[in-house]
Amino acid sequence: MSTTAEVRQYIFECFRAYAAPPVVEQVMTRFALSRDEATAVLRDLEAAHHISLVPGTARVLMAFPFSALATPFRVTVDDDRYFANCAWDAIAFHAMLGHDIRVDSFCDHCAEPIRIEMEGGRATLVEPAETIVYIARPPTRWWDDITTTCGNTMVFFASPEHRDASGLCQTDEPGASLTPDQIHALSEPIYLTKFDLDYARPAGAEMAAHFESIGLTDPFWSR
């Protein structure tokens, strides 16, 4: 197995254990790499959409669903607390860890507190009950700027009314509104095996088939 795969797994293991990524010096030491070699591996992982780096640095910003920075998407797993990159990533912790989770967040429109509990592959608590996950950008545009996509366009709304009142939705291209259960189903092929050494992101055709299999047939999912 390649060093790149081992470094990817190491990043995820550090996030799970410490809620923070390793710094490049730790990668250098762990894998006996020079700074240039370690930086090249991190940039390869970014190019393959496994992580995102702070622009202009070799510092890990995101290893989906983990965020190295504080965000409005906090996830609790037993006594461990993590920050997710977006509303989708917050729920995806359940698919990735296969463990009960609690998500504490806010309505993107009014900052009303939102709480979601996931257990056994479904949401067992959603407060407020009408809470939705809104995805403003279609999949073909997510990687144009993944930091903006995660940070600003995949959010919670306390209700459809709050979604419709938000400036995020005042565009000519409507987004997608999903329930927490739908988001969990959407997450599984991407997040289920994140900690495996041989993990590979699903290819575009595989994801398109998955979208269709769970009823996401709106043109949004293919444009």
PDB file of C-alpha atoms in Angstrom, residues 7-94:
ATOM      1  CA  VAL A   7      -0.899   9.271   5.355  1.00  0.00           C
ATOM      2  CA  ARG A   8      -4.587   9.666   4.477  1.00  0.00           C
ATOM      3  CA  GLN A   9      -5.527   7.035   7.061  1.00  0.00           C
ATOM      4  CA  TYR A  10      -3.202   8.636   9.633  1.00  0.00           C
ATOM      5  CA  ILE A  11      -4.912  12.011   9.178  1.00  0.00           C
ATOM      6  CA  PHE A  12      -8.318  10.465   9.798  1.00  0.00           C
ATOM      7  CA  GLU A  13      -7.087   8.517  12.822  1.00  0.00           C
ATOM      8  CA  CYS A  14      -5.637  11.713  14.331  1.00  0.00           C
ATOM      9  CA  PHE A  15      -8.889  13.551  13.795  1.00  0.00           C
ATOM     10  CA  ARG A  16     -10.848  10.740  15.440  1.00  0.00           C
ATOM     11  CA  ALA A  17      -8.498  10.537  18.433  1.00  0.00           C
ATOM     12  CA  TYR A  18      -7.766  14.232  18.990  1.00  0.00           C
ATOM     13  CA  ALA A  19     -10.395  16.176  17.004  1.00  0.00           C
ATOM     14  CA  ALA A  20      -7.463  17.764  15.181  1.00  0.00           C
ATOM     15  CA  PRO A  21      -5.254  16.838  12.227  1.00  0.00           C
ATOM     16  CA  PRO A  22      -1.530  16.129  12.385  1.00  0.00           C
ATOM     17  CA  VAL A  23       0.812  18.914  11.352  1.00  0.00           C
ATOM     18  CA  VAL A  24       3.223  18.360   8.487  1.00  0.00           C
ATOM     19  CA  GLU A  25       6.112  17.787  10.907  1.00  0.00           C
ATOM     20  CA  GLN A  26       4.234  14.838  12.420  1.00  0.00           C
ATOM     21  CA  VAL A  27       3.714  13.391   8.962  1.00  0.00           C
ATOM     22  CA  MET A  28       7.430  13.823   8.252  1.00  0.00           C
ATOM     23  CA  THR A  29       8.406  12.026  11.454  1.00  0.00           C
ATOM     24  CA  ARG A  30       5.828   9.247  11.249  1.00  0.00           C
ATOM     25  CA  PHE A  31       6.649   8.286   7.657  1.00  0.00           C
ATOM     26  CA  ALA A  32      10.330   9.312   7.444  1.00  0.00           C
ATOM     27  CA  LEU A  33       9.634  11.924   4.776  1.00  0.00           C
ATOM     28  CA  SER A  34      11.357  15.178   3.974  1.00  0.00           C
ATOM     29  CA  ARG A  35       9.299  18.351   4.202  1.00  0.00           C
ATOM     30  CA  ASP A  36       8.974  18.488   0.428  1.00  0.00           C
ATOM     31  CA  GLU A  37       7.918  14.832   0.281  1.00  0.00           C
ATOM     32  CA  ALA A  38       5.338  15.221   3.052  1.00  0.00           C
ATOM     33  CA  THR A  39       3.947  18.375   1.448  1.00  0.00           C
ATOM     34  CA  ALA A  40       3.698  16.612  -1.914  1.00  0.00           C
ATOM     35  CA  VAL A  41       1.724  13.752  -0.334  1.00  0.00           C
ATOM     36  CA  LEU A  42      -0.688  16.204   1.295  1.00  0.00           C
ATOM     37  CA  ARG A  43      -1.176  18.007  -1.993  1.00  0.00           C
ATOM     38  CA  ASP A  44      -1.849  14.680  -3.737  1.00  0.00           C
ATOM     39  CA  LEU A  45      -4.493  13.905  -1.122  1.00  0.00           C
ATOM     40  CA  GLU A  46      -6.049  17.321  -1.706  1.00  0.00           C
ATOM     41  CA  ALA A  47      -6.088  16.767  -5.469  1.00  0.00           C
ATOM     42  CA  ALA A  48      -7.875  13.448  -4.907  1.00  0.00           C
ATOM     43  CA  HIS A  49     -10.507  15.227  -2.762  1.00  0.00           C
ATOM     44  CA  HIS A  50      -9.633  13.391   0.447  1.00  0.00           C
ATOM     45  CA  ILE A  51      -8.610  16.551   2.317  1.00  0.00           C
ATOM     46  CA  SER A  52      -8.465  20.300   1.878  1.00  0.00           C
ATOM     47  CA  LEU A  53      -5.465  22.404   2.892  1.00  0.00           C
ATOM     48  CA  VAL A  54      -5.300  25.958   4.166  1.00  0.00           C
ATOM     49  CA  PRO A  55      -4.464  27.852   0.952  1.00  0.00           C
ATOM     50  CA  GLY A  56      -0.764  28.462   0.543  1.00  0.00           C
ATOM     51  CA  THR A  57       0.215  26.027   3.298  1.00  0.00           C
ATOM     52  CA  ALA A  58       0.618  22.333   4.056  1.00  0.00           C
ATOM     53  CA  ARG A  59      -1.837  22.573   6.974  1.00  0.00           C
ATOM     54  CA  VAL A  60      -4.907  20.346   6.883  1.00  0.00           C
ATOM     55  CA  LEU A  61      -8.122  22.358   7.028  1.00  0.00           C
ATOM     56  CA  MET A  62     -10.645  19.618   6.297  1.00  0.00           C
ATOM     57  CA  ALA A  63     -10.647  15.828   6.094  1.00  0.00           C
ATOM     58  CA  PHE A  64     -14.268  15.217   5.264  1.00  0.00           C
ATOM     59  CA  PRO A  65     -16.288  15.186   7.511  1.00  0.00           C
ATOM     60  CA  PHE A  66     -13.767  16.550  10.067  1.00  0.00           C
ATOM     61  CA  SER A  67     -13.006  20.261  10.342  1.00  0.00           C
ATOM     62  CA  ALA A  68      -9.827  21.598  11.927  1.00  0.00           C
ATOM     63  CA  LEU A  69     -11.612  24.881  12.685  1.00  0.00           C
ATOM     64  CA  ALA A  70     -14.609  25.720  14.831  1.00  0.00           C
ATOM     65  CA  THR A  71     -17.835  25.674  12.798  1.00  0.00           C
ATOM     66  CA  PRO A  72     -21.580  25.894  13.546  1.00  0.00           C
ATOM     67  CA  PHE A  73     -21.741  22.089  13.181  1.00  0.00           C
ATOM     68  CA  ARG A  74     -20.729  20.345  16.402  1.00  0.00           C
ATOM     69  CA  VAL A  75     -20.924  16.552  16.695  1.00  0.00           C
ATOM     70  CA  THR A  76     -20.845  14.610  19.964  1.00  0.00           C
ATOM     71  CA  VAL A  77     -19.969  10.910  20.055  1.00  0.00           C
ATOM     72  CA  ASP A  78     -19.973   9.586  23.614  1.00  0.00           C
ATOM     73  CA  ASP A  79     -17.458  11.893  25.351  1.00  0.00           C
ATOM     74  CA  ASP A  80     -15.788  13.025  22.126  1.00  0.00           C
ATOM     75  CA  ARG A  81     -16.662  16.274  20.370  1.00  0.00           C
ATOM     76  CA  TYR A  82     -15.844  17.230  16.816  1.00  0.00           C
ATOM     77  CA  PHE A  83     -16.498  20.043  14.384  1.00  0.00           C
ATOM     78  CA  ALA A  84     -17.949  19.093  11.008  1.00  0.00           C
ATOM     79  CA  ASN A  85     -17.483  21.137   7.856  1.00  0.00           C
ATOM     80  CA  CYS A  86     -21.170  21.483   7.008  1.00  0.00           C
ATOM     81  CA  ALA A  87     -24.658  20.215   7.821  1.00  0.00           C
ATOM     82  CA  TRP A  88     -24.197  17.168   5.594  1.00  0.00           C
ATOM     83  CA  ASP A  89     -20.842  16.281   7.142  1.00  0.00           C
ATOM     84  CA  ALA A  90     -22.313  16.571  10.635  1.00  0.00           C
ATOM     85  CA  ILE A  91     -24.863  13.851   9.919  1.00  0.00           C
ATOM     86  CA  ALA A  92     -22.291  11.831   7.952  1.00  0.00           C
ATOM     87  CA  PHE A  93     -20.403  11.150  11.194  1.00  0.00           C
ATOM     88  CA  HIS A  94     -23.110   8.559  11.920  1.00  0.00           C
TER      89      HIS A  94
END
